[in-house]
Short mmCIF file of C-alpha atoms in Angstrom, two decimals:
data_model
loop_
_atom_site.label_atom_id
_atom_site.label_comp_id
_atom_site.label_asym_id
_atom_site.label_seq_id
_atom_site.Cartn_x
_atom_site.Cartn_y
_atom_site.Cartn_z
CA MET A 1 33.19 13.64 -8.81
CA ALA A 2 30.21 13.50 -6.80
CA ASN A 3 30.22 10.84 -4.12
CA LEU A 4 27.79 7.88 -3.87
CA GLU A 5 25.85 9.44 -0.82
CA ASP A 6 25.01 12.52 -2.92
CA LEU A 7 24.10 10.76 -5.94
CA SER A 8 21.69 8.84 -3.82
CA ALA A 9 20.18 11.85 -2.40
CA PHE A 10 19.73 13.37 -5.77
CA LEU A 11 18.03 10.07 -6.73
CA ALA A 12 15.66 10.10 -3.93
CA VAL A 13 14.79 13.81 -4.35
CA ALA A 14 13.95 13.23 -8.01
CA ARG A 15 11.77 10.18 -7.30
CA ALA A 16 9.83 11.92 -4.46
CA GLY A 17 9.57 14.99 -6.42
CA GLY A 18 10.45 17.16 -3.75
CA PHE A 19 12.90 17.67 -0.76
CA ARG A 20 10.41 17.37 1.82
CA ASP A 21 8.96 14.31 0.81
CA ALA A 22 12.29 12.72 -0.16
CA ALA A 23 13.28 13.45 3.64
CA ARG A 24 9.92 12.32 5.09
CA THR A 25 10.43 8.70 3.23
CA GLY A 26 14.22 8.31 3.56
CA GLY A 27 14.86 10.14 6.82
CA GLY A 28 17.33 12.82 7.30
CA SER A 29 16.33 16.60 6.61
CA ALA A 30 15.08 18.59 3.60
CA SER A 31 18.18 21.16 3.92
CA GLY A 32 20.54 18.21 4.07
CA LEU A 33 19.05 16.55 0.87
CA SER A 34 19.20 20.08 -0.85
CA GLU A 35 22.95 20.71 -0.02
CA ALA A 36 23.59 17.16 -1.23
CA VAL A 37 22.13 17.92 -4.56
CA ARG A 38 23.83 21.47 -4.84
CA ARG A 39 27.21 19.48 -4.42
CA VAL A 40 26.25 17.05 -7.41
CA GLU A 41 25.38 19.91 -9.62
CA ALA A 42 28.28 21.86 -8.54
CA SER A 43 30.80 19.03 -9.13
CA LEU A 44 29.16 18.19 -12.54
CA GLY A 45 28.76 21.89 -13.69
CA VAL A 46 25.03 21.17 -14.81
CA ARG A 47 21.62 21.75 -13.41
CA LEU A 48 20.07 18.88 -12.60
CA LEU A 49 16.57 19.86 -11.02
CA HIS A 50 14.31 22.65 -11.96
CA ARG A 51 13.09 23.96 -8.43
CA THR A 52 9.92 25.77 -7.73
CA THR A 53 7.91 26.38 -4.67
CA ARG A 54 5.27 23.66 -5.26
CA SER A 55 7.53 20.79 -7.07
CA VAL A 56 10.97 19.65 -8.17
CA LEU A 57 11.44 18.08 -11.66
CA PRO A 58 14.52 17.02 -13.34
CA THR A 59 16.15 18.63 -16.25
CA GLU A 60 16.82 16.92 -19.47
CA ALA A 61 20.50 16.35 -17.94
CA GLY A 62 18.84 15.10 -14.89
CA ALA A 63 16.63 12.84 -16.48
CA GLN A 64 19.32 11.40 -18.29
CA LEU A 65 21.54 10.96 -15.17
CA ILE A 66 18.55 9.50 -13.26
CA SER A 67 17.99 6.66 -16.14
CA ARG A 68 21.77 5.57 -15.85
CA LEU A 69 21.87 5.83 -12.19
CA THR A 70 19.06 3.78 -10.96
CA PRO A 71 20.49 0.38 -12.36
CA ALA A 72 24.08 1.31 -11.57
CA LEU A 73 23.17 2.24 -7.85
CA ALA A 74 20.95 -0.97 -7.74
CA GLU A 75 23.79 -3.15 -8.84
CA ILE A 76 25.91 -1.48 -6.01
CA ASP A 77 23.28 -2.26 -3.47
CA ALA A 78 23.05 -5.95 -4.70
CA ALA A 79 26.75 -6.23 -4.34
CA LEU A 80 26.67 -5.00 -0.89
CA ASP A 81 23.79 -7.13 0.09
CA MET A 82 25.68 -10.15 -1.32
CA VAL A 83 28.10 -9.55 1.53
CA ASN A 84 25.19 -9.07 3.94
CA GLY A 85 24.31 -12.56 3.30
CA PHE A 86 27.38 -13.64 5.29
CA ARG A 87 26.33 -12.07 8.38
CA ASP A 88 24.60 -13.96 11.23
CA SER A 89 21.60 -11.75 10.86
CA PRO A 90 20.84 -9.38 7.82
CA THR A 91 20.81 -5.81 8.21
CA GLY A 92 19.57 -3.01 5.95
CA THR A 93 16.59 -1.16 5.21
CA LEU A 94 13.30 -2.65 3.83
CA ARG A 95 10.91 -0.37 2.06
CA LEU A 96 7.25 -1.69 1.36
CA ASN A 97 4.28 -0.07 -0.27
CA VAL A 98 1.16 -1.38 1.15
CA PRO A 99 -2.78 -0.56 0.90
CA ILE A 100 -4.09 1.06 3.98
CA SER A 101 -6.21 -1.93 4.59
CA ALA A 102 -3.07 -4.21 4.89
CA SER A 103 -1.74 -1.69 7.46
CA ARG A 104 -4.71 -1.89 9.50
CA MET A 105 -5.82 -5.43 9.30
CA PHE A 106 -3.05 -7.92 9.20
CA LEU A 107 0.54 -6.34 9.20
CA PRO A 108 0.07 -5.13 12.89
CA ALA A 109 0.33 -8.96 13.66
CA ILE A 110 3.29 -9.50 11.60
CA VAL A 111 5.46 -6.02 11.89
CA PRO A 112 6.30 -6.20 15.52
CA ARG A 113 7.40 -9.97 15.59
CA PHE A 114 9.44 -9.29 12.52
CA LEU A 115 11.33 -6.51 14.03
CA ALA A 116 11.69 -8.30 17.13
CA ALA A 117 13.32 -11.50 15.22
CA TYR A 118 15.50 -9.06 13.11
CA PRO A 119 16.69 -6.33 15.31
CA ASP A 120 19.16 -4.91 12.74
CA ILE A 121 16.55 -4.29 9.97
CA ARG A 122 14.92 -1.12 9.59
CA LEU A 123 11.58 -1.29 8.07
CA GLU A 124 9.91 1.67 6.08
CA ILE A 125 6.23 1.41 5.08
CA THR A 126 4.18 3.54 2.88
CA ALA A 127 0.50 2.83 3.36
CA GLU A 128 -1.70 4.18 0.41
CA ASP A 129 -4.34 2.92 -1.94
CA GLY A 130 -3.15 4.52 -5.30
CA PHE A 131 -1.18 1.84 -7.62
CA VAL A 132 2.55 2.81 -7.54
CA ASP A 133 5.30 1.34 -9.73
CA ILE A 134 7.44 -0.10 -6.69
CA VAL A 135 10.60 -0.25 -9.03
CA GLU A 136 10.39 3.31 -10.23
CA ALA A 137 9.34 4.45 -6.70
CA GLY A 138 12.38 2.67 -5.03
CA TYR A 139 10.38 0.33 -2.98
CA ASP A 140 11.75 -3.12 -2.28
CA ALA A 141 8.37 -4.84 -2.47
CA GLY A 142 4.65 -3.97 -2.24
CA ILE A 143 1.16 -5.83 -1.14
CA ARG A 144 -1.37 -5.71 -3.52
CA TYR A 145 -4.29 -8.12 -4.75
CA ASP A 146 -3.82 -10.41 -7.91
CA GLU A 147 -5.65 -8.05 -10.17
CA ARG A 148 -3.15 -5.20 -9.51
CA LEU A 149 -0.10 -7.27 -10.14
CA GLU A 150 2.15 -7.10 -13.37
CA GLN A 151 3.32 -10.04 -14.98
CA ASP A 152 6.95 -9.55 -14.15
CA MET A 153 6.52 -9.63 -10.66
CA ILE A 154 7.12 -12.60 -8.04
CA ALA A 155 4.03 -12.81 -5.73
CA VAL A 156 4.11 -14.45 -2.37
CA PRO A 157 0.77 -14.98 -0.40
CA ILE A 158 0.70 -12.76 2.91
CA GLY A 159 -2.14 -11.99 5.36
CA PRO A 160 -5.44 -13.96 5.04
CA ARG A 161 -6.30 -16.09 2.13
CA GLU A 162 -9.65 -15.30 1.76
CA GLN A 163 -11.56 -12.11 2.48
CA ARG A 164 -15.21 -10.57 2.07
CA PHE A 165 -16.51 -7.12 1.77
CA ALA A 166 -19.24 -6.59 4.16
CA ALA A 167 -22.13 -4.20 4.27
CA ALA A 168 -23.12 -2.75 7.67
CA ALA A 169 -25.07 0.07 9.47
CA ALA A 170 -25.94 1.22 12.87
CA PRO A 171 -29.00 -0.52 14.40
CA ALA A 172 -30.71 2.83 14.89
CA TYR A 173 -30.28 3.32 11.00
CA LEU A 174 -32.06 0.17 10.07
CA ALA A 175 -34.68 0.71 12.80
CA GLN A 176 -35.60 3.98 11.12
CA HIS A 177 -34.95 3.21 7.53
CA GLY A 178 -35.63 -0.64 7.38
CA VAL A 179 -33.42 -3.63 6.59
CA PRO A 180 -32.38 -4.25 2.80
CA GLY A 181 -33.44 -7.69 1.70
CA HIS A 182 -31.65 -7.65 -1.69
CA PRO A 183 -28.67 -5.80 -2.87
CA ARG A 184 -30.89 -3.79 -5.31
CA ASP A 185 -32.81 -2.42 -1.99
CA LEU A 186 -29.57 -0.16 -1.29
CA LEU A 187 -30.71 1.88 -4.19
CA GLY A 188 -33.20 3.44 -1.87
CA HIS A 189 -30.82 3.69 1.05
CA ALA A 190 -27.92 6.36 2.03
CA CYS A 191 -24.81 4.69 1.16
CA LEU A 192 -21.48 5.78 2.39
CA GLY A 193 -19.15 5.57 -0.66
CA GLY A 194 -15.47 5.24 -0.98
CA ARG A 195 -12.87 5.62 -3.90
CA ALA A 196 -9.28 5.56 -4.61
CA THR A 197 -7.32 8.66 -4.68
CA GLY A 198 -7.77 10.07 -8.01
CA GLY A 199 -10.30 7.24 -9.11
CA ARG A 200 -14.03 7.10 -9.17
CA VAL A 201 -16.44 5.75 -6.97
CA GLY A 202 -16.77 1.92 -7.74
CA PRO A 203 -19.76 -0.33 -7.55
CA TRP A 204 -20.69 -2.57 -4.71
CA GLU A 205 -20.46 -6.26 -5.55
CA PHE A 206 -22.42 -9.04 -4.25
CA GLU A 207 -22.80 -12.54 -4.80
CA ARG A 208 -25.18 -15.55 -3.83
CA ALA A 209 -25.67 -18.90 -5.21
CA GLY A 210 -23.77 -17.95 -8.45
CA GLU A 211 -25.71 -14.70 -8.88
CA ILE A 212 -23.60 -11.34 -9.04
CA VAL A 213 -25.50 -8.14 -8.44
CA LEU A 214 -23.55 -4.85 -8.77
CA VAL A 215 -24.92 -1.77 -7.31
CA GLU A 216 -23.81 1.94 -7.76
CA PRO A 217 -23.87 3.43 -4.45
CA SER A 218 -25.66 6.93 -3.71
CA GLY A 219 -25.65 8.73 -0.76
CA PRO A 220 -24.72 11.87 1.45
CA LEU A 221 -20.86 10.96 1.93
CA THR A 222 -17.87 9.94 -0.42
CA VAL A 223 -14.63 9.46 0.96
CA VAL A 224 -11.05 8.45 -0.49
CA HIS A 225 -9.71 5.32 1.04
CA ALA A 226 -7.55 7.04 3.49
CA GLY A 227 -10.54 8.77 4.93
CA THR A 228 -12.10 5.37 5.84
CA ASP A 229 -12.46 5.69 9.60
CA LEU A 230 -14.43 8.95 9.02
CA ALA A 231 -16.92 6.86 7.05
CA ILE A 232 -17.12 4.22 9.76
CA GLU A 233 -17.79 6.79 12.33
CA ALA A 234 -20.53 8.42 10.09
CA ALA A 235 -22.04 4.74 9.85
CA ILE A 236 -21.84 4.25 13.48
CA ALA A 237 -23.55 7.74 13.91
CA GLY A 238 -26.57 6.45 11.59
CA THR A 239 -25.78 8.20 8.64
CA GLY A 240 -25.93 5.29 6.04
CA ILE A 241 -24.88 1.95 5.16
CA ILE A 242 -21.11 1.26 4.79
CA PHE A 243 -19.30 -1.18 2.58
CA LEU A 244 -15.98 -2.26 3.58
CA PHE A 245 -13.61 -5.14 4.38
CA GLU A 246 -15.30 -7.56 6.91
CA ASP A 247 -12.11 -7.66 8.95
CA TRP A 248 -12.08 -3.86 9.40
CA LEU A 249 -15.69 -3.85 10.61
CA ARG A 250 -15.58 -6.94 12.48
CA PRO A 251 -14.73 -5.20 15.94
CA HIS A 252 -17.69 -2.93 15.23
CA PHE A 253 -19.99 -6.07 14.84
CA GLU A 254 -18.72 -7.45 18.10
CA SER A 255 -19.34 -4.15 20.08
CA GLY A 256 -22.80 -3.85 18.54
CA VAL A 257 -22.41 -0.51 17.21
CA LEU A 258 -22.80 -1.71 13.78
CA ALA A 259 -25.00 -4.64 12.46
CA PRO A 260 -24.25 -6.64 9.38
CA VAL A 261 -26.32 -6.11 6.23
CA LEU A 262 -27.00 -8.72 3.45
CA GLU A 263 -24.33 -10.97 5.13
CA GLU A 264 -25.66 -13.95 2.72
CA TRP A 265 -24.69 -11.90 -0.23
CA TRP A 266 -21.14 -10.95 0.93
CA GLN A 267 -18.83 -11.98 -1.98
CA ALA A 268 -15.46 -13.79 -1.11
CA PHE A 269 -12.30 -13.02 -2.78
CA PRO A 270 -8.79 -14.24 -2.67
CA GLY A 271 -6.33 -12.33 -0.18
CA PRO A 272 -3.34 -10.37 -0.83
CA PHE A 273 0.29 -11.05 -2.05
CA LEU A 274 3.55 -9.67 -1.18
CA TYR A 275 5.16 -8.77 -4.70
CA TYR A 276 8.70 -7.83 -5.75
CA SER A 277 10.53 -7.57 -9.12
CA GLY A 278 11.92 -10.96 -10.74
CA ARG A 279 14.76 -9.31 -12.53
CA SER A 280 17.12 -9.33 -9.70
CA ASN A 281 17.52 -11.40 -6.51
CA PRO A 282 15.70 -9.81 -3.64
CA PRO A 283 17.90 -8.05 -0.99
CA ALA A 284 18.45 -9.87 2.29
CA PRO A 285 16.02 -7.74 4.28
CA LEU A 286 13.15 -8.65 1.76
CA ARG A 287 14.32 -12.42 1.88
CA ALA A 288 14.21 -12.37 5.72
CA PHE A 289 10.82 -10.99 5.51
CA ILE A 290 9.49 -13.27 2.94
CA ASP A 291 10.85 -16.24 5.11
CA PHE A 292 9.22 -14.97 8.11
CA THR A 293 5.79 -14.46 6.70
CA ARG A 294 6.03 -18.09 5.22
CA LYS A 295 6.69 -19.38 8.50
CA LEU A 296 3.91 -17.45 10.27
CA ALA A 297 1.60 -18.76 7.46
CA ALA A 298 2.69 -22.42 7.93
CA PRO A 299 0.01 -24.84 9.75
#
């Protein structure tokens, strides 16, 4: 019979779609994971994964094994975590999937303090802007905004409770091209657009005194959200007007390399939430993280 460690390795590879990605996410080595999967296939006498140079996909037998293994291993983890609750300090790994903005704006103020308070917890954070099924992908929790949450998820406020998107440009750009007085004036400017991975460039939304204006940006540069730093540097260099989280741009306002644009039109929206599945009790590392963030947020 295959042992639990090898079965867990097989499940990690299947979820990641490859040995290298699974090793990068969960630690260890690709060769070690490959050997573990080989042992499982040898013990069962069935091929579980189709391997190509570009991807790893489950066979029919592998897919059925995954569907049965996932809840079984989750139940084992829950049983072991129950014992973890009797420790003075929880231990284990906490896996989070978060937006890139969260990893830049407010998690740096939380993560080091959390790890100092819980030295036996290992934190694994994947920062990406594409929507991910955290249960299917093997994460304990995620951070998203309310419009991206599924109904069977439990949501806990984390980070700033109100945020704004801000428009900004280099003073030199505004001196050369003029300062927009209304969001519609942006149609005559070079706008530095951004989009989520695999998505389209979304409209820029502004609001003042109940009036909402949507502007479809057009300009010389569009980046996926992971390339936001490039867009900021292009704005600083005078390439055009950028539209991004106010908190992300605030240091550049303070240094003077960027100037606010249409500030009276910046629209406020609710802050993000830490969310996790409500179908089972959260593991001890996640409970500790939830309690810790709540204490930080308390007045």
